[in-house]
Coordinates of C-alpha atoms in Angstrom, one line a residue:
Chain U
M1 CA 126.7 30.4 103.8
G2 CA 129.2 27.1 105.1
A3 CA 129.7 24.1 104.2
E4 CA 125.6 23.2 102.4
F5 CA 126.4 26.3 100.0
V6 CA 129.7 25.8 98.8
Q7 CA 127.7 21.7 98.5
L8 CA 124.5 23.0 96.7
S9 CA 124.9 26.7 95.6
L10 CA 128.4 27.4 94.7
T11 CA 128.8 26.0 91.1
P12 CA 125.6 26.1 89.6
L13 CA 126.2 29.9 91.0
A14 CA 129.7 29.8 89.1
I15 CA 128.2 28.5 86.5
G16 CA 125.3 30.3 86.1
I17 CA 127.7 33.1 85.9
L18 CA 129.7 32.5 83.1
A19 CA 127.3 30.8 80.9
A20 CA 125.4 35.0 81.2
V21 CA 128.7 36.3 80.4
A22 CA 129.8 34.2 77.9
C23 CA 126.2 34.9 75.5
A24 CA 125.6 38.7 77.0
L25 CA 129.7 39.6 75.7
P26 CA 128.8 38.5 71.8
G27 CA 124.8 40.1 72.3
N28 CA 126.3 43.2 72.4
F29 CA 128.1 43.5 69.0
L30 CA 124.6 41.7 67.9
I31 CA 122.9 43.5 69.0
L32 CA 124.4 46.5 67.3
R33 CA 124.7 44.9 63.6
R34 CA 120.8 44.5 64.6
Q35 CA 121.3 40.1 64.2
A36 CA 120.3 40.2 67.8
L37 CA 117.6 37.4 66.6
I38 CA 120.5 35.2 65.9
G39 CA 121.2 34.2 69.3
D40 CA 117.8 33.3 69.5
A41 CA 118.4 31.7 66.2
I42 CA 120.7 29.6 67.0
S43 CA 119.7 28.3 71.2
H44 CA 116.3 26.7 69.2
V45 CA 118.5 25.3 66.6
V46 CA 120.9 23.9 69.1
L47 CA 117.4 20.7 70.4
P48 CA 117.7 18.9 66.3
G49 CA 121.4 19.1 66.5
I50 CA 121.6 17.3 69.9
V51 CA 118.7 14.8 68.6
V52 CA 119.8 13.4 65.4
A53 CA 123.7 13.8 67.4
F54 CA 121.4 11.1 69.9
L55 CA 120.0 9.5 67.0
I56 CA 123.2 8.6 65.0
T57 CA 125.4 8.0 68.2
G58 CA 122.9 6.7 70.3
T59 CA 124.4 8.3 73.7
I60 CA 124.3 11.7 75.3
S61 CA 127.8 12.2 76.0
T62 CA 128.5 15.2 75.7
W63 CA 130.7 15.5 73.3
P64 CA 128.6 13.9 70.4
M65 CA 125.6 16.0 71.4
M66 CA 128.1 19.3 71.6
L67 CA 129.6 18.3 68.2
G68 CA 125.6 17.8 66.9
A69 CA 124.6 21.9 68.4
A70 CA 127.6 22.9 67.1
G71 CA 126.8 21.2 63.0
A72 CA 122.9 22.6 63.3
A73 CA 124.1 26.3 64.3
V74 CA 126.2 26.0 61.3
V75 CA 123.1 24.0 59.2
A76 CA 121.2 27.4 60.5
V77 CA 123.9 30.6 60.0
V78 CA 124.1 28.8 56.6
L79 CA 120.1 28.5 55.7
I80 CA 119.8 31.8 56.9
E81 CA 122.0 33.7 54.6
A82 CA 121.0 31.2 51.9
I83 CA 117.4 32.4 52.6
R84 CA 117.8 36.2 52.8
R85 CA 120.0 36.0 49.3
L86 CA 118.2 33.8 47.5
G87 CA 114.7 34.9 48.9
R88 CA 115.4 38.4 48.7
I89 CA 114.2 38.7 52.2
E90 CA 114.8 40.7 54.9
P91 CA 117.5 39.1 57.7
G92 CA 115.0 39.0 60.9
A93 CA 112.4 37.4 59.1
A94 CA 114.9 34.8 57.2
M95 CA 116.2 33.5 61.0
G96 CA 112.0 33.4 62.1
V97 CA 111.2 31.3 59.1
T98 CA 115.1 28.8 60.0
F99 CA 115.0 28.7 63.8
T100 CA 110.7 28.0 64.4
S101 CA 111.3 25.5 61.2
L102 CA 114.5 24.1 62.6
F103 CA 113.4 23.5 66.1
A104 CA 109.7 22.1 65.8
A105 CA 111.8 19.6 63.3
G106 CA 114.1 18.9 66.4
V107 CA 111.0 18.1 68.8
L108 CA 109.2 16.3 65.9
L109 CA 112.2 14.4 66.0
L110 CA 112.0 14.0 69.5
E111 CA 108.6 12.7 70.0
Q112 CA 109.5 10.0 66.9
S113 CA 113.0 8.4 68.4
D114 CA 112.9 6.3 71.4
T115 CA 114.6 8.7 73.7
S116 CA 112.5 7.5 77.0
S117 CA 115.2 5.6 78.5
V118 CA 117.7 8.6 78.7
H119 CA 117.4 12.5 79.9
L120 CA 116.1 14.4 76.9
D121 CA 113.2 16.2 76.7
V122 CA 111.6 19.1 75.4
E123 CA 111.5 21.1 78.9
H124 CA 115.3 20.4 79.5
A125 CA 116.3 22.2 76.6
L126 CA 114.9 25.3 77.4
Y127 CA 115.3 25.5 81.0
G128 CA 118.3 23.1 81.3
N129 CA 118.7 22.0 84.6
L130 CA 121.1 24.3 86.3
E131 CA 120.0 23.5 89.9
S132 CA 121.3 19.6 89.6
L133 CA 124.5 21.0 88.8
I134 CA 125.5 20.0 92.5
W135 CA 129.5 19.5 93.9
L136 CA 128.5 16.8 96.6
S137 CA 131.9 16.2 97.5
A138 CA 131.9 19.4 99.1
D139 CA 132.0 19.8 102.5
G140 CA 133.2 23.2 102.9
W141 CA 135.1 26.3 101.1
G142 CA 138.1 24.2 102.4
S143 CA 137.4 22.3 99.3
L144 CA 138.2 24.2 96.8
L145 CA 141.6 23.7 98.2
D146 CA 141.4 19.7 98.4
P147 CA 141.8 18.3 95.4
Q148 CA 140.4 15.0 95.1
A149 CA 136.8 17.3 95.7
L150 CA 138.1 19.2 93.1
A151 CA 138.2 16.5 90.5
D152 CA 134.0 15.2 91.2
L153 CA 133.2 19.2 90.0
P154 CA 130.5 18.9 87.5
P155 CA 132.1 19.0 83.7
E156 CA 129.5 21.6 83.0
L157 CA 131.8 24.1 84.9
G158 CA 134.8 23.4 83.5
R159 CA 133.5 23.8 80.0
M160 CA 131.7 26.0 80.7
A161 CA 134.3 28.6 82.3
V162 CA 136.8 27.6 79.2
V163 CA 134.6 28.2 76.6
T164 CA 133.9 32.1 78.8
L165 CA 137.8 32.4 78.7
L166 CA 138.0 32.0 75.4
I167 CA 135.4 34.2 73.9
A168 CA 136.6 37.2 76.2
V169 CA 140.5 36.5 75.0
L170 CA 139.0 36.2 71.8
T171 CA 136.5 39.4 72.0
A172 CA 139.3 41.5 73.3
V173 CA 142.0 40.1 70.5
F174 CA 139.5 41.2 67.3
W175 CA 138.3 44.6 69.5
R176 CA 139.5 47.2 67.7
P177 CA 138.0 45.6 64.1
L178 CA 134.7 44.1 65.1
K179 CA 134.1 47.9 66.6
L180 CA 135.6 48.8 63.3
S181 CA 133.1 47.1 61.4
T182 CA 130.0 47.0 63.2
F183 CA 129.9 50.8 62.9
D184 CA 130.9 51.1 59.1
E185 CA 131.4 48.3 57.7
G186 CA 132.0 49.5 53.9
F187 CA 135.5 51.8 55.8
A188 CA 136.9 48.8 57.3
K189 CA 136.5 46.8 54.1
T190 CA 138.8 49.5 52.5
L191 CA 140.9 49.7 55.0
G192 CA 141.2 45.8 53.8
I193 CA 139.9 43.7 57.4
P194 CA 137.8 40.8 56.4
T195 CA 134.6 41.7 57.2
G196 CA 132.9 38.7 56.2
A197 CA 135.1 36.3 57.9
L198 CA 135.5 38.5 61.5
S199 CA 131.4 38.8 60.8
L200 CA 131.0 34.6 60.6
G201 CA 133.3 34.6 63.4
L202 CA 131.6 36.1 65.4
V203 CA 128.6 34.3 64.1
V204 CA 130.5 31.0 65.3
T205 CA 131.2 32.0 68.7
A206 CA 127.6 32.9 69.9
A207 CA 127.2 29.1 68.1
L208 CA 129.5 28.6 70.6
A209 CA 128.2 30.6 73.8
A210 CA 125.0 29.5 72.5
V211 CA 126.0 25.6 73.1
A212 CA 128.0 25.3 75.5
A213 CA 125.3 27.5 78.2
F214 CA 122.4 25.2 77.0
D215 CA 124.4 22.1 77.7
A216 CA 124.4 23.8 81.2
V217 CA 121.4 25.7 81.3
G218 CA 119.4 26.2 79.1
S219 CA 118.0 27.5 75.7
I220 CA 115.8 30.5 78.0
I221 CA 119.5 31.9 79.5
V222 CA 120.6 31.6 76.5
I223 CA 118.1 34.2 74.6
A224 CA 117.6 36.6 77.5
M225 CA 121.3 36.9 78.0
F226 CA 122.4 37.4 74.5
I227 CA 119.9 40.5 74.5
C228 CA 119.0 41.6 77.6
P229 CA 122.5 42.5 79.5
P230 CA 123.6 44.2 75.9
A231 CA 120.6 46.0 75.3
A232 CA 120.5 47.2 79.1
A233 CA 124.5 48.1 79.2
R234 CA 123.9 50.3 76.0
L235 CA 121.2 52.4 77.6
M236 CA 123.6 53.2 80.8
T237 CA 126.4 54.9 78.3
N238 CA 127.4 56.3 75.1
R239 CA 131.0 54.4 74.8
L240 CA 130.9 50.8 73.7
E241 CA 134.3 49.7 76.2
V242 CA 132.0 51.0 78.9
Q243 CA 129.0 49.8 77.6
V244 CA 130.6 45.8 77.4
A245 CA 131.6 46.0 81.4
W246 CA 127.6 47.2 82.6
S247 CA 126.1 43.9 80.2
I248 CA 129.1 42.3 81.8
A249 CA 128.4 43.2 85.2
F250 CA 124.5 43.6 84.6
A251 CA 124.3 39.3 83.0
A252 CA 126.6 38.4 86.8
V253 CA 123.9 40.2 88.1
S254 CA 121.1 38.8 86.4
A255 CA 123.0 34.9 87.8
V256 CA 122.6 35.8 90.9
L257 CA 119.6 36.9 92.0
G258 CA 117.7 34.7 89.4
Y259 CA 119.1 32.3 91.0
V260 CA 118.4 33.7 94.2
F261 CA 114.8 34.5 93.8
A262 CA 114.4 30.8 92.2
G263 CA 115.3 29.6 95.3
Y264 CA 114.3 31.5 98.6
G265 CA 111.4 34.2 96.3
P266 CA 108.4 31.0 96.6
L267 CA 109.0 30.7 100.6
W268 CA 109.4 34.8 100.9
F269 CA 105.9 35.3 99.3
G270 CA 104.4 32.0 100.6
G271 CA 105.0 29.4 98.3
N272 CA 106.3 25.9 98.8
D273 CA 108.4 24.9 95.5
A274 CA 111.5 26.4 94.3
V275 CA 111.0 27.9 91.1
S276 CA 113.3 27.2 87.7
A277 CA 116.4 29.0 88.4
A278 CA 117.1 29.0 84.5
G279 CA 113.6 31.2 84.4
M280 CA 114.3 33.7 87.2
I281 CA 117.7 34.2 86.0
A282 CA 116.2 35.2 82.1
T283 CA 113.3 37.2 84.0
V284 CA 115.5 39.1 86.2
S285 CA 117.8 40.0 83.4
G286 CA 114.3 41.1 81.3
M287 CA 113.3 43.7 84.8
I288 CA 117.0 45.0 85.1
L289 CA 116.0 45.4 80.8
G290 CA 112.8 47.0 81.8
S291 CA 114.7 49.3 84.7
A292 CA 117.1 50.6 82.4
C293 CA 114.8 51.7 79.8
L294 CA 112.8 53.5 82.5
F295 CA 115.6 54.8 85.0
A296 CA 119.3 54.9 82.5
P297 CA 121.1 58.1 81.7
H298 CA 121.4 57.8 78.4
R299 CA 117.6 55.4 77.2
S300 CA 116.2 58.4 75.4
R301 CA 119.0 57.4 72.1
V302 CA 118.1 53.9 71.7
G303 CA 116.3 52.6 68.7
V304 CA 115.3 56.6 68.7
P305 CA 114.9 57.8 64.8
P306 CA 117.8 60.5 63.1
E307 CA 116.9 63.6 63.9
P308 CA 115.9 65.7 61.2
E309 CA 118.9 67.2 59.5
Q310 CA 119.9 70.1 60.8
T311 CA 121.6 72.6 57.6
Chain R
M1 CA 153.3 49.4 34.3
T2 CA 154.2 47.5 37.7
P3 CA 155.6 43.8 37.1
A4 CA 152.2 43.0 39.8
A5 CA 150.1 45.0 37.3
V6 CA 151.4 43.7 34.6
Q7 CA 150.8 40.1 35.7
L8 CA 147.4 40.9 37.4
A9 CA 146.6 42.0 33.5
A10 CA 147.7 39.1 31.7
S11 CA 146.4 36.8 34.9
D12 CA 142.7 38.6 33.7
G13 CA 143.4 38.1 29.7
R14 CA 144.1 41.9 28.6
A15 CA 146.1 44.3 29.1
L16 CA 145.7 46.8 31.9
H17 CA 145.0 50.0 30.3
P18 CA 147.6 52.6 29.1
A19 CA 147.0 54.6 31.8
A20 CA 148.0 52.4 34.5
S21 CA 151.0 54.2 34.7
T22 CA 152.3 54.6 38.1
D23 CA 152.0 58.5 37.7
N24 CA 148.2 58.4 37.8
P25 CA 146.7 58.0 41.5
L26 CA 143.3 56.3 39.8
A27 CA 143.0 53.5 36.2
I28 CA 139.7 52.0 36.0
Q29 CA 139.3 50.1 32.6
G30 CA 135.8 47.9 32.1
M31 CA 134.0 48.1 35.0
T32 CA 130.8 46.6 36.0
V33 CA 129.1 46.4 38.7
S34 CA 124.8 44.7 39.0
Y35 CA 122.8 44.7 41.6
G36 CA 119.9 43.2 40.0
E37 CA 119.6 42.3 36.4
K38 CA 120.3 45.7 34.9
P39 CA 123.8 46.8 35.0
A40 CA 123.9 49.6 38.1
V41 CA 127.6 50.5 35.8
F42 CA 128.6 49.4 33.2
S43 CA 132.3 48.7 31.2
I44 CA 133.6 52.3 32.5
D45 CA 137.1 53.8 31.5
A46 CA 138.5 56.1 33.4
T47 CA 141.3 57.6 34.1
V48 CA 142.4 60.6 36.9
P49 CA 145.5 63.0 36.6
P50 CA 147.7 63.3 39.8
G51 CA 147.2 66.2 42.2
S52 CA 143.5 66.8 40.6
M53 CA 140.4 67.7 41.9
A54 CA 137.9 65.3 40.1
A55 CA 134.3 65.3 40.0
I56 CA 132.3 61.9 39.6
I57 CA 128.9 63.4 37.9
G58 CA 125.5 62.0 37.0
P59 CA 121.8 62.0 37.4
N60 CA 120.2 60.1 40.6
G61 CA 120.5 56.1 39.8
A62 CA 123.3 57.2 37.6
G63 CA 126.1 54.8 39.6
K64 CA 128.4 57.3 41.0
S65 CA 128.3 55.8 44.3
T66 CA 128.3 51.9 43.2
L67 CA 131.3 52.8 41.0
L68 CA 133.3 54.3 44.0
K69 CA 132.3 51.4 45.9
A70 CA 133.6 49.2 43.4
V71 CA 137.0 50.7 42.7
L72 CA 137.1 49.7 46.5
G73 CA 135.9 46.6 46.4
V74 CA 133.2 47.8 48.9
V75 CA 130.4 46.2 47.0
P76 CA 131.6 43.2 44.1
A77 CA 132.9 44.3 40.5
L78 CA 131.3 41.7 37.5
S79 CA 134.5 42.8 36.0
G80 CA 137.1 45.5 35.4
T81 CA 140.5 45.8 37.0
V82 CA 141.2 49.0 39.4
A83 CA 145.2 50.2 39.2
V84 CA 146.2 53.0 42.3
F85 CA 149.3 54.3 41.5
G86 CA 150.1 51.8 39.0
A87 CA 149.7 48.8 41.4
P88 CA 146.5 46.4 42.3
L89 CA 144.0 48.0 45.4
A90 CA 145.3 45.1 47.7
R91 CA 148.8 47.0 47.6
A92 CA 147.7 50.0 47.5
R93 CA 145.7 50.5 50.5
H94 CA 147.4 52.8 52.4
R95 CA 147.5 54.9 50.2
I96 CA 144.3 55.8 50.0
A97 CA 141.0 57.6 51.9
Y98 CA 137.8 57.0 52.2
V99 CA 135.1 59.2 52.7
P100 CA 131.8 56.7 53.2
Q101 CA 127.8 58.7 52.5
R102 CA 127.3 59.9 56.0
A103 CA 123.8 58.3 56.2
S104 CA 125.7 54.9 55.0
V105 CA 125.9 54.5 59.6
D106 CA 124.5 54.0 61.9
W107 CA 125.5 57.7 64.0
D108 CA 123.7 56.3 67.4
F109 CA 126.5 53.7 67.4
P110 CA 128.2 53.7 71.1
T111 CA 131.1 55.8 70.1
R112 CA 132.7 59.3 70.7
V113 CA 134.2 61.4 68.4
I114 CA 137.7 60.9 69.1
D115 CA 137.5 57.1 68.8
V116 CA 136.0 57.3 64.8
V117 CA 138.7 59.7 63.6
L118 CA 141.2 57.5 65.9
M119 CA 139.8 54.7 62.9
G120 CA 142.0 56.2 60.5
L121 CA 144.9 55.1 62.2
Y122 CA 143.9 50.4 62.2
R123 CA 146.5 50.4 59.6
E124 CA 148.8 52.1 62.1
L125 CA 147.5 50.4 65.3
G126 CA 146.8 46.8 64.2
L127 CA 145.3 44.8 66.6
L128 CA 147.2 44.6 69.8
H129 CA 148.5 48.2 69.7
L130 CA 147.7 50.8 72.3
V131 CA 146.4 54.2 71.3
R132 CA 149.2 56.0 72.6
R133 CA 149.6 60.3 73.4
H134 CA 150.9 61.0 69.9
H135 CA 147.9 59.0 68.5
R136 CA 145.7 61.4 70.1
E137 CA 147.5 64.5 69.1
K138 CA 147.1 63.0 65.6
A139 CA 143.2 62.3 65.8
L140 CA 143.1 66.1 67.6
A141 CA 144.7 68.0 64.7
C142 CA 142.5 66.4 62.6
L143 CA 139.7 67.3 64.7
E144 CA 140.8 70.9 64.2
R145 CA 142.0 70.6 60.3
V146 CA 137.9 70.5 60.4
G147 CA 137.1 72.8 63.0
M148 CA 136.2 70.2 64.9
A149 CA 138.6 69.3 67.7
D150 CA 135.9 71.1 70.4
F151 CA 133.9 67.9 70.1
A152 CA 136.4 65.0 70.6
G153 CA 134.6 64.1 73.6
R154 CA 131.0 64.3 71.6
Q155 CA 129.3 61.0 71.2
I156 CA 129.4 61.0 68.0
G157 CA 125.1 61.3 67.9
Q158 CA 124.5 64.5 69.5
L159 CA 126.7 66.1 66.1
S160 CA 124.1 67.9 63.6
G161 CA 124.6 66.5 60.0
G162 CA 127.6 68.6 59.2
Q163 CA 129.4 68.2 62.2
Q164 CA 129.0 64.5 61.2
Q165 CA 130.3 65.2 57.9
R166 CA 133.1 67.0 58.8
V167 CA 133.9 63.9 61.3
F168 CA 133.9 61.9 58.8
L169 CA 136.5 64.0 56.8
A170 CA 138.7 64.5 60.0
R171 CA 139.2 60.4 59.7
A172 CA 140.5 60.5 56.5
L173 CA 142.4 62.8 57.3
A174 CA 144.0 60.8 60.0
Q175 CA 145.0 58.0 56.8
N176 CA 147.2 60.5 55.8
A177 CA 146.7 58.8 52.3
D178 CA 147.9 60.0 48.7
L179 CA 144.1 59.5 47.3
Y180 CA 141.1 60.7 48.8
L181 CA 137.9 59.1 47.4
L182 CA 134.5 60.6 49.5
D183 CA 130.9 59.8 48.3
E184 CA 129.3 63.3 47.8
P185 CA 130.9 65.0 50.9
F186 CA 128.4 67.8 50.3
A187 CA 125.1 66.4 50.3
G188 CA 122.6 67.6 53.1
V189 CA 125.7 70.0 55.0
D190 CA 125.1 73.3 56.3
A191 CA 127.0 75.8 54.2
A192 CA 130.1 76.2 57.2
T193 CA 130.4 72.7 56.6
E194 CA 130.8 73.4 52.9
K195 CA 133.1 75.9 53.5
A196 CA 135.4 74.0 55.6
I197 CA 135.3 70.8 53.6
I198 CA 136.0 72.6 50.4
D199 CA 138.5 74.5 52.8
V200 CA 140.0 71.5 53.4
L201 CA 140.0 69.6 50.4
K202 CA 142.1 72.1 48.3
S203 CA 145.0 72.3 50.9
L204 CA 145.2 68.9 49.7
K205 CA 145.0 69.2 46.6
A206 CA 148.1 71.8 47.8
E207 CA 149.7 69.1 49.4
K208 CA 149.9 67.1 45.5
R209 CA 147.4 64.8 46.5
T210 CA 145.0 63.6 44.6
V211 CA 140.8 64.0 45.1
V212 CA 138.1 61.8 44.1
C213 CA 134.7 63.1 44.7
V214 CA 131.4 62.0 43.5
H215 CA 129.2 64.6 43.2
H216 CA 125.5 66.3 43.0
D217 CA 125.6 69.6 43.0
L218 CA 126.4 71.0 39.2
A219 CA 126.7 74.6 40.1
T220 CA 129.7 74.4 42.2
V221 CA 131.4 72.0 39.8
V222 CA 133.4 75.0 37.8
D223 CA 134.3 76.2 41.7
Y224 CA 135.9 73.3 43.4
F225 CA 136.8 71.1 40.6
D226 CA 139.8 70.9 37.9
H227 CA 138.5 67.2 36.1
V228 CA 135.2 65.7 35.8
L229 CA 133.9 62.2 35.6
L230 CA 130.3 62.2 33.3
I231 CA 128.2 59.1 34.0
N232 CA 124.7 56.8 33.6
V233 CA 125.8 54.1 34.2
R234 CA 128.3 54.1 30.8
K235 CA 130.4 56.9 30.4
I236 CA 129.5 59.6 29.2
A237 CA 132.8 61.9 29.1
E238 CA 135.5 62.7 31.2
G239 CA 138.6 65.5 31.0
P240 CA 139.4 69.3 32.4
V241 CA 136.3 70.9 33.6
A242 CA 137.3 73.5 31.1
T243 CA 136.9 71.3 27.6
T244 CA 134.1 68.5 29.3
F245 CA 131.9 70.3 31.4
T246 CA 129.3 71.7 28.1
A247 CA 126.2 71.5 27.9
E248 CA 126.0 68.8 25.1
N249 CA 128.1 66.8 27.4
L250 CA 125.8 67.4 30.6
Q251 CA 122.6 66.8 28.3
A252 CA 123.8 63.6 27.3
T253 CA 124.5 62.6 30.6
Y254 CA 121.3 64.0 32.3
G255 CA 119.0 62.4 29.1
G256 CA 117.7 66.4 27.7
R257 CA 116.0 66.1 32.1
L258 CA 118.3 69.9 32.1
A259 CA 116.7 73.0 30.8
T260 CA 119.0 74.7 28.3
T261 CA 119.0 77.7 29.8
H262 CA 120.2 76.2 33.7
I263 CA 123.1 74.2 31.7
D264 CA 124.5 78.0 30.1
Q265 CA 124.5 79.3 34.1
L266 CA 126.4 76.6 34.8
M267 CA 129.3 77.1 32.4
L268 CA 132.2 78.8 32.5
P269 CA 132.9 82.0 30.7
V270 CA 133.5 81.7 27.3
A271 CA 136.7 83.4 26.7

């Protein structure tokens, strides 16, 4: 665990943890609001957004990509609401229709446009490229104090850190109205809480997490982290405060174990090549959810229909 | 009428209900709500006198809950004005407590009984104030009033239906309001809970507060309430129970779906 670790593994690990936590935080509320699929929807529509941004600007520099992705997320949210209201279709179906069609449109656009010169393809969109986010100019733990080496950190790390911090602060500040309106929207309205704005804010925050994480680690992690850590955490406790703490822990553990297994796991089993870290992180989070379903203390309550009336 | 209410009425292009004085806890005029093409509530005017125990009564699908939600702004109204103690709703929210239908929330939500009651203190706590000991004590006192203090630390999903209803009432008590609006508080609860709830509501009335319940059990109207609003999409009648809760009005409300002998049993004995 020396120079090589700092150079090759420290930054991917940190970015993986930050991305996982950024998605898990809003995921807690999305799951309780039965909107878990919206994370899935947003992470898919990011692709057409990025392709369109590339076609317009002709570069894959960060800000046009982020703007394109954010724009697509907003379009998707508006489309989902429109389909739900005008078509009188249940939200899950509206999301399903929206994200599959927009993702498909993104794939077609990608094929039709000349993106061969740049690193923009479907695999990249799905898996990201966590392993490539290395810190070349580091030569040991001492580099953490070396301004010159720090300046050479992958820019994804700084962006992801800012976004994760922002999401954590927003969650803390709006905790009380968010919890109240998630539990009892009607009551929240009578208190004068702007529940519509709050619910839009939650979706926009989720979109922010998805877009930032997509940029660094691809959409597989985003989809998994919106759902798996919060769902597993719900089975650990009956208090939302504790649930959120567990979800952060599960997200971080998924990122670390996933990264380690992806790098070394295949070698342990006699394979030769490392596998995708993003894929492995998502897999580990799924396994944590599976274990929670089997062994967690409060596993009986999620998804159980309400008990018959006791009169 | 307050200047603001006059202004509101003027901006709406018509006069406010004459009953919208600062004395009346609730004055509704021309309330119309529609979910689809057919209105769920059509042009209802109503006034709740101060200190009364009022029941909103009507058959299933008559728009009772919808009327209550529209009054509170929980569902959008197509038209109509609401005056709460003579003021528009936005300036009178702190004087209202609301108990939604128990089935309207997911009781599997990860939270404890005491946390639900603390939600009633939201206006006091705001975004960032910490919950302090006196907040907890206030919440516990409200749970005590509904006989649920021993359950403060329980997860809400572990309660029976009647206990959940009492927790909702405790949350409304924590709001310390002048006007209590309850949506079917006696629906599907056990006898002990029904007794506990009506005792609390009567103590609210004794404190000169006003209570309005959406209610479906005609057999208890005379015992529990002193004012009724009979609706079936439109208003059929409103007034004191003694003069308004009549066989004729009930027939009009329920459209002949009640047997006359049944209605006779519900009426006050003729003096």
